Short mmCIF file of C-alpha atoms in Angstrom, two decimals:
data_model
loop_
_atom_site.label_atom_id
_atom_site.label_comp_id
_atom_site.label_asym_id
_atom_site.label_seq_id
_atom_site.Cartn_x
_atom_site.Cartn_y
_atom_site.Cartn_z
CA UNK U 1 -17.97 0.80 7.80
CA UNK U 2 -18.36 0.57 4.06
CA UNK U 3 -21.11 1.17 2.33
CA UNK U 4 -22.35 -2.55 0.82
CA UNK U 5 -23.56 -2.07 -3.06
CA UNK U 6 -25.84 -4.81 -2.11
CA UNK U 7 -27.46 -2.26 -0.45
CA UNK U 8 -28.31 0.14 -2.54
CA UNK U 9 -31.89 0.98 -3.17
CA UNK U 10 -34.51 -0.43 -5.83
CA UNK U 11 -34.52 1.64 -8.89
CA UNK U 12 -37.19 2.24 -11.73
CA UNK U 13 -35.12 1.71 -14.52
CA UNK U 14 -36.87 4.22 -16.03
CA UNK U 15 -35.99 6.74 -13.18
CA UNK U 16 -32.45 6.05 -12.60
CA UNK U 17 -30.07 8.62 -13.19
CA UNK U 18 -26.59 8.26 -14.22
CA UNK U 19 -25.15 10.12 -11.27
CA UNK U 20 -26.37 7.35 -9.09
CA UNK U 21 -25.21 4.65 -11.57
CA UNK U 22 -21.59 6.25 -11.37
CA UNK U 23 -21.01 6.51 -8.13
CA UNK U 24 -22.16 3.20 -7.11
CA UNK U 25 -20.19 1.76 -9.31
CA UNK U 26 -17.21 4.65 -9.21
CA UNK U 27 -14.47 1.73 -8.57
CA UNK U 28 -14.75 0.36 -11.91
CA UNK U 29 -12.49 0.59 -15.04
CA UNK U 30 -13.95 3.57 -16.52
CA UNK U 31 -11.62 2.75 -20.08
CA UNK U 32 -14.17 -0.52 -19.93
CA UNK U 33 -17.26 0.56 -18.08
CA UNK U 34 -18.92 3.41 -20.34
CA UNK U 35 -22.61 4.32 -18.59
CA UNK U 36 -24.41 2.05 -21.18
CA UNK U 37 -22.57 -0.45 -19.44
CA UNK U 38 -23.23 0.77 -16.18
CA UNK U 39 -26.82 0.40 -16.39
CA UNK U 40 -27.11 -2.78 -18.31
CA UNK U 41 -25.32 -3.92 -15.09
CA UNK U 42 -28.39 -2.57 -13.02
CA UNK U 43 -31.38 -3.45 -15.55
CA UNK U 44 -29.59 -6.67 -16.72
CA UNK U 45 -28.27 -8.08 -19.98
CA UNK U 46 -30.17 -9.83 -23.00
CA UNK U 47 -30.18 -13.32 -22.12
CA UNK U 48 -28.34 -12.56 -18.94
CA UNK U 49 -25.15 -13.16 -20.74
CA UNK U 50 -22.12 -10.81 -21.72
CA UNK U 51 -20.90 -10.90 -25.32
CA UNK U 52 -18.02 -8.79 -26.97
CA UNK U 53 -15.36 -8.56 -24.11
CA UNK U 54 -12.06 -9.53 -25.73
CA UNK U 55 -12.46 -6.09 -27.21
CA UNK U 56 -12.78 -4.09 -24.39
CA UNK U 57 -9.88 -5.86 -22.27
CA UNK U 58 -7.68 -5.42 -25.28
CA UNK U 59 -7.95 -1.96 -25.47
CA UNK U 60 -5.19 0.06 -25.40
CA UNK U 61 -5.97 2.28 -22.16
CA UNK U 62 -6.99 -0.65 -20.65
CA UNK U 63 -4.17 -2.64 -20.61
CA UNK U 64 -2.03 0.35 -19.27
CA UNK U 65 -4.25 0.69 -17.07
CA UNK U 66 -4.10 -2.90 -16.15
CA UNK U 67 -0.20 -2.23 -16.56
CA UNK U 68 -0.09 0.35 -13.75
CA UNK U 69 -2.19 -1.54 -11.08
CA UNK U 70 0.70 -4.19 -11.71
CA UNK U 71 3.42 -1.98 -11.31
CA UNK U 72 2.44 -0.32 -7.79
CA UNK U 73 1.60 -4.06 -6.83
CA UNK U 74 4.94 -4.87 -7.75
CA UNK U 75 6.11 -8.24 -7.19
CA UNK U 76 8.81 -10.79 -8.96
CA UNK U 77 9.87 -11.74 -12.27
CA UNK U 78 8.03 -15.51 -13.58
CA UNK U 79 9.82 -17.65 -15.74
CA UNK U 80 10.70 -15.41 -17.94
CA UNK U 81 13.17 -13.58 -15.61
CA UNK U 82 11.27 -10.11 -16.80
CA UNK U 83 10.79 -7.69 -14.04
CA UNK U 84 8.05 -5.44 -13.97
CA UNK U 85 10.91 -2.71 -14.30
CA UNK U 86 12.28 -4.64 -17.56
CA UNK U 87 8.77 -4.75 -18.89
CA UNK U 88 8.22 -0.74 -18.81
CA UNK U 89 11.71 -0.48 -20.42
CA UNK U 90 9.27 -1.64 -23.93
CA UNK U 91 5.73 -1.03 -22.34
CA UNK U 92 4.12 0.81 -25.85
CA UNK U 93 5.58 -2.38 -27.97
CA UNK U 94 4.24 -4.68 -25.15
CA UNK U 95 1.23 -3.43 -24.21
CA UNK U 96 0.97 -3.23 -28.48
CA UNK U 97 1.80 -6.89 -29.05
CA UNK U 98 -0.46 -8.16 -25.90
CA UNK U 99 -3.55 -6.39 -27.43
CA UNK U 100 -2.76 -7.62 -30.92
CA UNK U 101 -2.68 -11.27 -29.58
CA UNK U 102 -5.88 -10.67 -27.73
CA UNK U 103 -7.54 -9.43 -30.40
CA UNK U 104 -6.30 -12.22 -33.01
CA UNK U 105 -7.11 -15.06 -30.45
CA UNK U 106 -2.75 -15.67 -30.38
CA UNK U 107 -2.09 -14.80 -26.50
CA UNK U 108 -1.04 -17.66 -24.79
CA UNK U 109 -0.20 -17.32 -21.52
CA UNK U 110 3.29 -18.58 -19.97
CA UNK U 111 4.01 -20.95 -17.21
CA UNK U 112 3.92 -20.00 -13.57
CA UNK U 113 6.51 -20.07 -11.32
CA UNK U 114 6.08 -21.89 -7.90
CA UNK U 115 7.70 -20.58 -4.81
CA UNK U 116 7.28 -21.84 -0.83
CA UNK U 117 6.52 -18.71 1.71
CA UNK U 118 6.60 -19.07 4.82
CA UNK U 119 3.80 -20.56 6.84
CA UNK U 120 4.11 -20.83 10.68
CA UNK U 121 3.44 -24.80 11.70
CA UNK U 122 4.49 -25.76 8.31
CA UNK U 123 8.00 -27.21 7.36
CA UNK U 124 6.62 -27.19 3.68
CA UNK U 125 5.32 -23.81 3.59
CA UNK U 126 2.42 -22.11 1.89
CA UNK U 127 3.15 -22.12 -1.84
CA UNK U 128 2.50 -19.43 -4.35
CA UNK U 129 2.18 -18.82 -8.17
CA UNK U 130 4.01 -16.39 -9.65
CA UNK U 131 3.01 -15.52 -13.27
CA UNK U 132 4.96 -13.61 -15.62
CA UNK U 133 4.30 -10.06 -16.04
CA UNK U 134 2.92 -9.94 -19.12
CA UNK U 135 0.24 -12.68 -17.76
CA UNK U 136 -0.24 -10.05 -14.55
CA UNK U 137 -1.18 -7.17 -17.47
CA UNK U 138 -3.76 -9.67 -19.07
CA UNK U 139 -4.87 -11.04 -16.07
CA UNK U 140 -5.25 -7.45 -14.39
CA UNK U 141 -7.22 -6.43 -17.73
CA UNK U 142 -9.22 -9.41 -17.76
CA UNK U 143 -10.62 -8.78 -14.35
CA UNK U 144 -11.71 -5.50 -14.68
CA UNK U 145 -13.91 -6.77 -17.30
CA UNK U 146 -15.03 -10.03 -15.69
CA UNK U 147 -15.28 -8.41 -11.94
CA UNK U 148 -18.18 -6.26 -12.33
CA UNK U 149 -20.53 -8.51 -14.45
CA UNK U 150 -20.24 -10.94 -10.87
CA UNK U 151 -20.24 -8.17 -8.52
CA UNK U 152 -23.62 -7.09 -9.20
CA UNK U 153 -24.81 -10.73 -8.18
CA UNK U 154 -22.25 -11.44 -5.16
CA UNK U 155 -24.45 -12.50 -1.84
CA UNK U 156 -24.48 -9.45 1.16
CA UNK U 157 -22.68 -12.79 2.64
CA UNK U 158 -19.16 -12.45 0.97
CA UNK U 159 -17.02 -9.97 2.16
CA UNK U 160 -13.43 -11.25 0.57
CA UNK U 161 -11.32 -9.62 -2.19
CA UNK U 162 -14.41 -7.38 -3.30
CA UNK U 163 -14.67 -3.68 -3.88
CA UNK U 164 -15.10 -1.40 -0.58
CA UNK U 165 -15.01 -4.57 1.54
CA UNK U 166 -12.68 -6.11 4.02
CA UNK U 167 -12.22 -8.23 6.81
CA UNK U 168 -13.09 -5.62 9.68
CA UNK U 169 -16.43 -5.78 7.50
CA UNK U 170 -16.76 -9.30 7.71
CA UNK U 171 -15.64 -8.87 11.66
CA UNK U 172 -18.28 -6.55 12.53
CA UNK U 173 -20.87 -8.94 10.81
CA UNK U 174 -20.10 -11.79 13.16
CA UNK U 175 -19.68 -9.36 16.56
CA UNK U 176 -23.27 -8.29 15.50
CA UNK U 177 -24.61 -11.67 14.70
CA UNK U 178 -23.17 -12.99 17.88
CA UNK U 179 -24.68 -9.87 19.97
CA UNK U 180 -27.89 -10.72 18.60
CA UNK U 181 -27.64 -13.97 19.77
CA UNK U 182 -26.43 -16.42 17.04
CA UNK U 183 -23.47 -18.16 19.52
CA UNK U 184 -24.22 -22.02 18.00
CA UNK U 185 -21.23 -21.75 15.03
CA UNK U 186 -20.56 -23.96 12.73
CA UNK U 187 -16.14 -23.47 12.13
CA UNK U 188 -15.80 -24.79 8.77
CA UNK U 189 -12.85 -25.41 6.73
CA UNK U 190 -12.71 -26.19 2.74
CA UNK U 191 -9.55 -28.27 2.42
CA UNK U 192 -6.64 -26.87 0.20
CA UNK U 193 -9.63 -25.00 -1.79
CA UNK U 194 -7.41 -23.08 -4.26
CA UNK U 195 -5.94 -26.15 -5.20
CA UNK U 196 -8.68 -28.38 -5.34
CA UNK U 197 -11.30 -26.50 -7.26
CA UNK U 198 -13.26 -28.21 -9.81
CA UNK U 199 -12.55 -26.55 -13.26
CA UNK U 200 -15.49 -27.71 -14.81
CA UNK U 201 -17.80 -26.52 -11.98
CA UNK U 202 -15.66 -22.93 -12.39
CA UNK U 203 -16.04 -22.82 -15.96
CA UNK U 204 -19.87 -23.69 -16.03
CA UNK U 205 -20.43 -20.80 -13.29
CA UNK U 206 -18.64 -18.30 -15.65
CA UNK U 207 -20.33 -19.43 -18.86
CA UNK U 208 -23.71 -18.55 -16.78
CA UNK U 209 -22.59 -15.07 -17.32
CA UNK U 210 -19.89 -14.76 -20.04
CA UNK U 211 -20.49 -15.88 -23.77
CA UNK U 212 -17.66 -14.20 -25.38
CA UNK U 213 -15.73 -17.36 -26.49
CA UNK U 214 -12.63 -15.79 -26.70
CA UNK U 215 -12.64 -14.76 -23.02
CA UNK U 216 -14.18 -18.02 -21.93
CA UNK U 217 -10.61 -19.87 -23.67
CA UNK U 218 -8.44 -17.21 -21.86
CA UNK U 219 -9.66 -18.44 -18.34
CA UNK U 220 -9.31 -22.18 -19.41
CA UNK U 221 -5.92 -21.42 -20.74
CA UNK U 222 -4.91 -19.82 -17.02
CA UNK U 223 -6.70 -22.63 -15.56
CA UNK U 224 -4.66 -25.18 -17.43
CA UNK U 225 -0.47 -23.50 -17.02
CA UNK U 226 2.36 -25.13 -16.89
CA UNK U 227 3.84 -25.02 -13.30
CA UNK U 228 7.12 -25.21 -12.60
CA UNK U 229 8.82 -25.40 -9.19
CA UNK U 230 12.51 -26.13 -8.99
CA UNK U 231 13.82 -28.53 -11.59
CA UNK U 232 10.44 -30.12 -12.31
CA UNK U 233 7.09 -28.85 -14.04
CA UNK U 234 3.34 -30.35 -14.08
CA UNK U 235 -0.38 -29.36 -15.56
CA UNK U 236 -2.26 -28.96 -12.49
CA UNK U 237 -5.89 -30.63 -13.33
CA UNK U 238 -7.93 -29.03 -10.49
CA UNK U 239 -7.14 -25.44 -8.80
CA UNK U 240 -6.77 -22.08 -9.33
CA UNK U 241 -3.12 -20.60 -8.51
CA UNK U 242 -2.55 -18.79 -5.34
CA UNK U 243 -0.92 -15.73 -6.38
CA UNK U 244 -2.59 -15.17 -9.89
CA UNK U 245 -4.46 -12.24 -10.21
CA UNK U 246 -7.87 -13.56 -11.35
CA UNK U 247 -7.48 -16.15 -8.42
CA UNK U 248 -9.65 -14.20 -5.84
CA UNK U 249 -12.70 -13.54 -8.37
CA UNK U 250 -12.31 -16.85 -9.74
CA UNK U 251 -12.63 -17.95 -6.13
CA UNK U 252 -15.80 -16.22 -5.81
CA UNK U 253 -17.54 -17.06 -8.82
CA UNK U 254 -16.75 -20.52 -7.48
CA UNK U 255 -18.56 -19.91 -3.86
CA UNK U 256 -21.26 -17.80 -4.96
CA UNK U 257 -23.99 -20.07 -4.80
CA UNK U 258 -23.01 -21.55 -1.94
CA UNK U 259 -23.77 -17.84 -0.19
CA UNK U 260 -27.10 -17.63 -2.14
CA UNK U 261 -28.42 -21.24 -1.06
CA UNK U 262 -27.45 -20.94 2.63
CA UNK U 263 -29.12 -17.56 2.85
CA UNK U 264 -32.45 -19.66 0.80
CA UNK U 265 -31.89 -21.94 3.82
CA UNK U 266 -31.94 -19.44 6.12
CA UNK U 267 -28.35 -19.38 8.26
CA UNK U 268 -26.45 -16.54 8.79
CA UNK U 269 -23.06 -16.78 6.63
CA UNK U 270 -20.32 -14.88 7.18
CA UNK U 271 -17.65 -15.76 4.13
CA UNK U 272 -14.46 -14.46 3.30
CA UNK U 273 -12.75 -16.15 0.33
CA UNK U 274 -12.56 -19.36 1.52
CA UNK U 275 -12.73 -18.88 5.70
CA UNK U 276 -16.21 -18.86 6.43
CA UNK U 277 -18.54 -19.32 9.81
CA UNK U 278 -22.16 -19.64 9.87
CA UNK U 279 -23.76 -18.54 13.07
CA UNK U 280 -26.92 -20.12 14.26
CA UNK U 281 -29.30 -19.66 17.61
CA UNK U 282 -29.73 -22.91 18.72
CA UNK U 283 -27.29 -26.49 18.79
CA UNK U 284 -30.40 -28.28 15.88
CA UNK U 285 -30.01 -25.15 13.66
CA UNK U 286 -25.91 -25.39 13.85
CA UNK U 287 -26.04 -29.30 13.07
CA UNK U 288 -28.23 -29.01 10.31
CA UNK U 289 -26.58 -26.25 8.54
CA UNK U 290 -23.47 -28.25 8.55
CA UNK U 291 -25.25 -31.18 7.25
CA UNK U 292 -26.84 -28.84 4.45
CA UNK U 293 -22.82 -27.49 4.33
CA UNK U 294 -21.48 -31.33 3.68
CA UNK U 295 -24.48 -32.04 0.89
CA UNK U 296 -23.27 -28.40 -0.57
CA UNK U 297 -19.58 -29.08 -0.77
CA UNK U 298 -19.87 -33.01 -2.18
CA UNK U 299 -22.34 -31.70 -4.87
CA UNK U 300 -19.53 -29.07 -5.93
CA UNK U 301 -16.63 -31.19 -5.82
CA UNK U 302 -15.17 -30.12 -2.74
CA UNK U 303 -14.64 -31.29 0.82
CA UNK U 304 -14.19 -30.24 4.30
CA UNK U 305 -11.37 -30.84 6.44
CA UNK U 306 -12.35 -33.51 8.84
CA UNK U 307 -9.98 -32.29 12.12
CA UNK U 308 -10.65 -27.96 11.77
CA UNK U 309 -14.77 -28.19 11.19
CA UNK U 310 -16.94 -28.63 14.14
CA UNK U 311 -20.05 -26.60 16.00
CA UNK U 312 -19.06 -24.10 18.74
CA UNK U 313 -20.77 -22.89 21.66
CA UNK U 314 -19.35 -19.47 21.71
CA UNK U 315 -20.37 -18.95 25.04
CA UNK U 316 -18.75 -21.72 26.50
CA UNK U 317 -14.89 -21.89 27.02
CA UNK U 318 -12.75 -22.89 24.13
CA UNK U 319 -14.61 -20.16 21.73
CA UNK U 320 -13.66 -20.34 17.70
CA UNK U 321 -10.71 -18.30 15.31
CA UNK U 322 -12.03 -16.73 12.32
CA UNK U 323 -9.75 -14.37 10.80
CA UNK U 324 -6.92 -14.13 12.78
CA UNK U 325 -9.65 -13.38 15.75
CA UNK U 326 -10.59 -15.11 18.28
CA UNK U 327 -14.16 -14.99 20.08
CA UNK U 328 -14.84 -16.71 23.23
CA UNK U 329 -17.67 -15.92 25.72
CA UNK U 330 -18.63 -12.22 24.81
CA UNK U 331 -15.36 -11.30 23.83
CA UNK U 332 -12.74 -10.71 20.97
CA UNK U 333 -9.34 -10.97 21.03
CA UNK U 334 -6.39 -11.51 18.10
CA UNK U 335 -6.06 -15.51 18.17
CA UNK U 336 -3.01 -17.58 19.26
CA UNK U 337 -1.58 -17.81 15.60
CA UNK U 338 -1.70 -14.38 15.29
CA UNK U 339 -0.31 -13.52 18.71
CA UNK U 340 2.80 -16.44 17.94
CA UNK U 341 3.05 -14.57 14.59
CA UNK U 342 3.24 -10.96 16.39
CA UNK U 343 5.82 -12.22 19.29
CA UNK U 344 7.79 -13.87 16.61
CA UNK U 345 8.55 -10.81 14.52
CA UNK U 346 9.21 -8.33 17.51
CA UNK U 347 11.50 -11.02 18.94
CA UNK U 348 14.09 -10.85 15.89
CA UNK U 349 13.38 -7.02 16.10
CA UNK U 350 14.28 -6.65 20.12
CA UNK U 351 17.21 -9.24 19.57
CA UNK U 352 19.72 -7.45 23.13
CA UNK U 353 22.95 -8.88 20.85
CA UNK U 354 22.18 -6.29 17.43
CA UNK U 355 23.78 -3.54 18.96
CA UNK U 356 21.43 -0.70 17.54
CA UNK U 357 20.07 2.15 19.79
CA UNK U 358 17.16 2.18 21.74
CA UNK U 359 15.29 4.57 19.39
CA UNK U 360 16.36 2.58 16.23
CA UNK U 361 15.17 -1.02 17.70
CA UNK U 362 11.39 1.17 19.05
CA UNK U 363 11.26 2.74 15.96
CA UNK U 364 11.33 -0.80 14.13
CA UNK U 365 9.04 -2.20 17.05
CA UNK U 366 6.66 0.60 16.25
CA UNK U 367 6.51 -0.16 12.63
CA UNK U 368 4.94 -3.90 13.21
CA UNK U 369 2.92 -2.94 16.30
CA UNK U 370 1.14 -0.20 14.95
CA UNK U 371 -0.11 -2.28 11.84
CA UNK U 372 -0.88 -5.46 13.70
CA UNK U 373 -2.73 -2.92 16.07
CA UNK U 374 -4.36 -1.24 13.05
CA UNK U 375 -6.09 -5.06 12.26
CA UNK U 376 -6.51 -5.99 15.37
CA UNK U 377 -8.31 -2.90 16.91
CA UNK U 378 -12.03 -4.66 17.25
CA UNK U 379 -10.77 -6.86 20.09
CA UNK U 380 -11.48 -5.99 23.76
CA UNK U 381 -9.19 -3.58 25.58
CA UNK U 382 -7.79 -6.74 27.82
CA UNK U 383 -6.11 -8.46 24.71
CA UNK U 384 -3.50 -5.12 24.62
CA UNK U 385 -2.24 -4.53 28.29
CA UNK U 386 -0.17 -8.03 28.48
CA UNK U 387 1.29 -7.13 24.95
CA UNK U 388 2.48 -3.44 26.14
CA UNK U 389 3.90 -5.22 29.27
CA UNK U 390 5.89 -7.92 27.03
CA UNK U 391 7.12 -5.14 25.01
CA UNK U 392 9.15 -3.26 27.41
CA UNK U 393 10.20 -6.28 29.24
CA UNK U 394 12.00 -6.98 25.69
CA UNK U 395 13.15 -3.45 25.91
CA UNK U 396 14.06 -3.17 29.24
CA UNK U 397 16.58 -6.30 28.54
CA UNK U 398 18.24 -4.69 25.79
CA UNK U 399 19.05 -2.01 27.75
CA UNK U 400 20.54 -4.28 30.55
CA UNK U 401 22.74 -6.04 28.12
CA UNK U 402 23.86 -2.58 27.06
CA UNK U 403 24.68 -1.96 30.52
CA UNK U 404 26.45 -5.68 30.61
CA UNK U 405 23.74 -7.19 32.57
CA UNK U 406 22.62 -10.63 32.21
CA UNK U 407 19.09 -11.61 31.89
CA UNK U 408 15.89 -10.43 31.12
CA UNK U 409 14.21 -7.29 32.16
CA UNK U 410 12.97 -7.67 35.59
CA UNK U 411 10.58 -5.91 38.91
CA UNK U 412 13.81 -4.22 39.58
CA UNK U 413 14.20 -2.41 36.21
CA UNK U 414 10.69 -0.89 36.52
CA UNK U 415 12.56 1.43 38.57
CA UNK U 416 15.21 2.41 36.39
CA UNK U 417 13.25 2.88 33.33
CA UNK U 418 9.51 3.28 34.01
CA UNK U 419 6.81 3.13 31.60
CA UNK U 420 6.82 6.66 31.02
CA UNK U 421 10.34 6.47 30.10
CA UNK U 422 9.63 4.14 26.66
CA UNK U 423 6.40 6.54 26.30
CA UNK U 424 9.38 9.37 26.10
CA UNK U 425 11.50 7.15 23.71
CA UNK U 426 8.15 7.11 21.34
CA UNK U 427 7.26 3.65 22.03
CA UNK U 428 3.48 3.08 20.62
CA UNK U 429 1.11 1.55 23.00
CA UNK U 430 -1.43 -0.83 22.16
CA UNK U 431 -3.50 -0.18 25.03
CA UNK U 432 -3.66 3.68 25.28
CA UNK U 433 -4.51 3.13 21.06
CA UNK U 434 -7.33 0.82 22.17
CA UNK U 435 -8.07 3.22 24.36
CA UNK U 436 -9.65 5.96 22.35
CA UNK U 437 -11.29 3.34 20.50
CA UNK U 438 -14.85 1.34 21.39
CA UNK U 439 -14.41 -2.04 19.82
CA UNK U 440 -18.31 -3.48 19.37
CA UNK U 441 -19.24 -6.25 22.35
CA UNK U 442 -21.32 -8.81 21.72
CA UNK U 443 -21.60 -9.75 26.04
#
């Protein structure tokens, strides 16, 4: 597991060393962050409050370097039609003209582009922004500025989109929490967070921090594109846009005190961007952390979703999902959406009418199951068997259409081509992978 800056040990300021400083904060833009920097972060800033920034995010090195984080992320063109590849074709007279408009207080950022991705129960699908490039570079620049001043006063609570942290983090938090005996949860869901956000609220929780005016219009200009999706365009008034780069810190900026005042209250949060579950001992303590939850979100100009927020007995059948896991009565296992989502990929991959070889289709088969394994690998041993099984049944009815059989594969095909036999073909098996590992128990 990670280790949590959060953690790290109270300093004399007097006594700290710059070794330290560096490597707890060795993920930062080091084109930004000089050690000055680095331990005004740790002792604190006049007045609490960062001045000077355009200047640093408009540095040359840093927007290259803000450049190449967008290039390996890749990604489509916006509005402009300019590809990341198109945009390195002129990167010195770019990156040039960005920092000159940054500088000059003349960058204004273009309109995003609105796509639909696929979202499984949804006709409508999940949408997403896509800026232009160019706004990626700024955006990318502007972050590693912004995301350090608010790292150094995230909650222990919030796990998402934050250096050195992930969900497996977040996992093990709640396995623990429920092996020590917090089973009351309170499932809570913020309703279409990203695009309900208050702007105001977002703005005053950045100004708390940030008085560079220049970099306080920036994020009010991203706040306030121009979105267009097919033929027509609008201003959105409240939101952030899923898909910008600065959407995840923004995100947590947002939440922040929310982690802060339920850990005054005293519950046990476990956040990730905006999925979170709070984990309580007794049925009283669950209720009145929701009802301290409800007061939270109406005073921040937010709102649960009625149908998905409720209290949970964990120990009781019926359990709760919380990040694409589900945890029922001293166990862990991947949850139904994830499951449908798993089947549903390995079913157009195992299709018995595409007429590749066996090794070609396990090969493919291999490729999803070893990442969805790779996530999944904290549930209990039992989730995997059942999934191995279904596999080779798929398998086992390709190769009976190859042999112009009809149907699925079947008791008699065991026979024919055994376990071991798919083991031989290189077939990866979620169950002899979960095998070697000890997923934590909370029973």
């Amino acid at each position: 597991m990670s280790k949590r800056r959060d953690e790290r040990p109270a300093l004399v300021p007097g006594a700290m060393q710059a070794g330290e400083i560096c490597a707890r904060w060795g993920w930062v833009e080091p084109s930004v962050w000089t050690d000055r920097m680095l331990m005004a972060l740790e002792t604190g800033v006049k007045g609490g409050k960062w001045y000077s920034l355009i200047d640093k995010m408009s540095r040359p090195k840093v927007l290259r370097a803000a450049y190449e984080r967008v290039r390996r992320n890749g990604g489509a063109a916006g509005v402009d039609h300019v590809s990341v590849e198109r945009f390195a074709d002129r990167l010195e007279e770019e990156l040039e003209r960005l920092g000159t408009e940054l500088r000059g207080g003349r960058y204004r950022p273009g309109k995003i582009r609105r796509v639909r991705i696929e979202k499984p129960g949804s006709q409508e699908g999940r949408p997403l922004g896509i800026p232009t490039v160019r706004d990626r570079v700024v955006q990318r620049a502007l972050q590693s500025v912004l995301e350090p001043i608010f790292e150094a006063e995230f909650a222990e609570s919030s796990y998402g989109f934050r250096p050195g942290l992930g969900c497996h983090d977040a996992l093990r938090k709640t396995i623990e929490l429920l092996d020590a005996g917090f089973t009351w949860v309170v499932d809570a869901d913020l309703e279409r967070f990203f695009d309900t956000l208050d702007h105001e609220v977002l703005m005053e929780r950045v100004r708390e921090r940030v008085a560079d005016g220049r970099v306080l219009a920036l994020l009010e200009s991203y706040l306030g594109q121009e979105v267009m999706e097919g033929m027509g365009s609008w201003t959105p008034e409240r939101g952030t846009p899923q898909g910008a780069v600065i959407s995840p810190l923004l995100s947590n900026v947002y939440l922040n005190p929310f982690d802060h005042h339920m850990a005054k209250c005293g519950y046990a949060l476990v956040r990730y961007a905006d999925d979170f579950v709070i984990l309580c001992r007794t049925r009283a303590e669950a209720e009145r952390a929701l009802a301290e939850v409800q007061r939270w979100v109406e005073r921040s100009k937010l709102s649960l979703h009625p149908e998905k927020t409720r209290l949970v007995d964990a120990t009781q059948r019926g359990g709760f999902d919380f990040l694409g896991y589900h945890f029922e009565r001293g166990y862990q296992s991947p949850s139904s959406k994830s499951l449908r989502r798993f089947k549903a990929t390995l079913r157009r991959k195992t299709k018995r009418t595409q007429g590749r070889s066996l090794r070609a289709v396990v090969e493919s088969v291999n490729q999803t199951a070893l990442g969805w394994w790779h996530y999944h690998r904290l549930s209990s041993r039992w989730a995997f068997k059942p999934l191995d099984q279904w596999i080779r049944m798929r398998l086992r009815s390709i190769l009976r259409k190859q042999q112009k059989k009809r149907g699925r594969g079947r008791g008699i095909d065991h026979r024919q081509w055994p376990n071991r036999f798919f083991l031989d073909q290189g077939l990866f098996s979620l169950d002899a992978a979960s095998a070697v590992v000890h997923p934590p128990s909370w029973r």
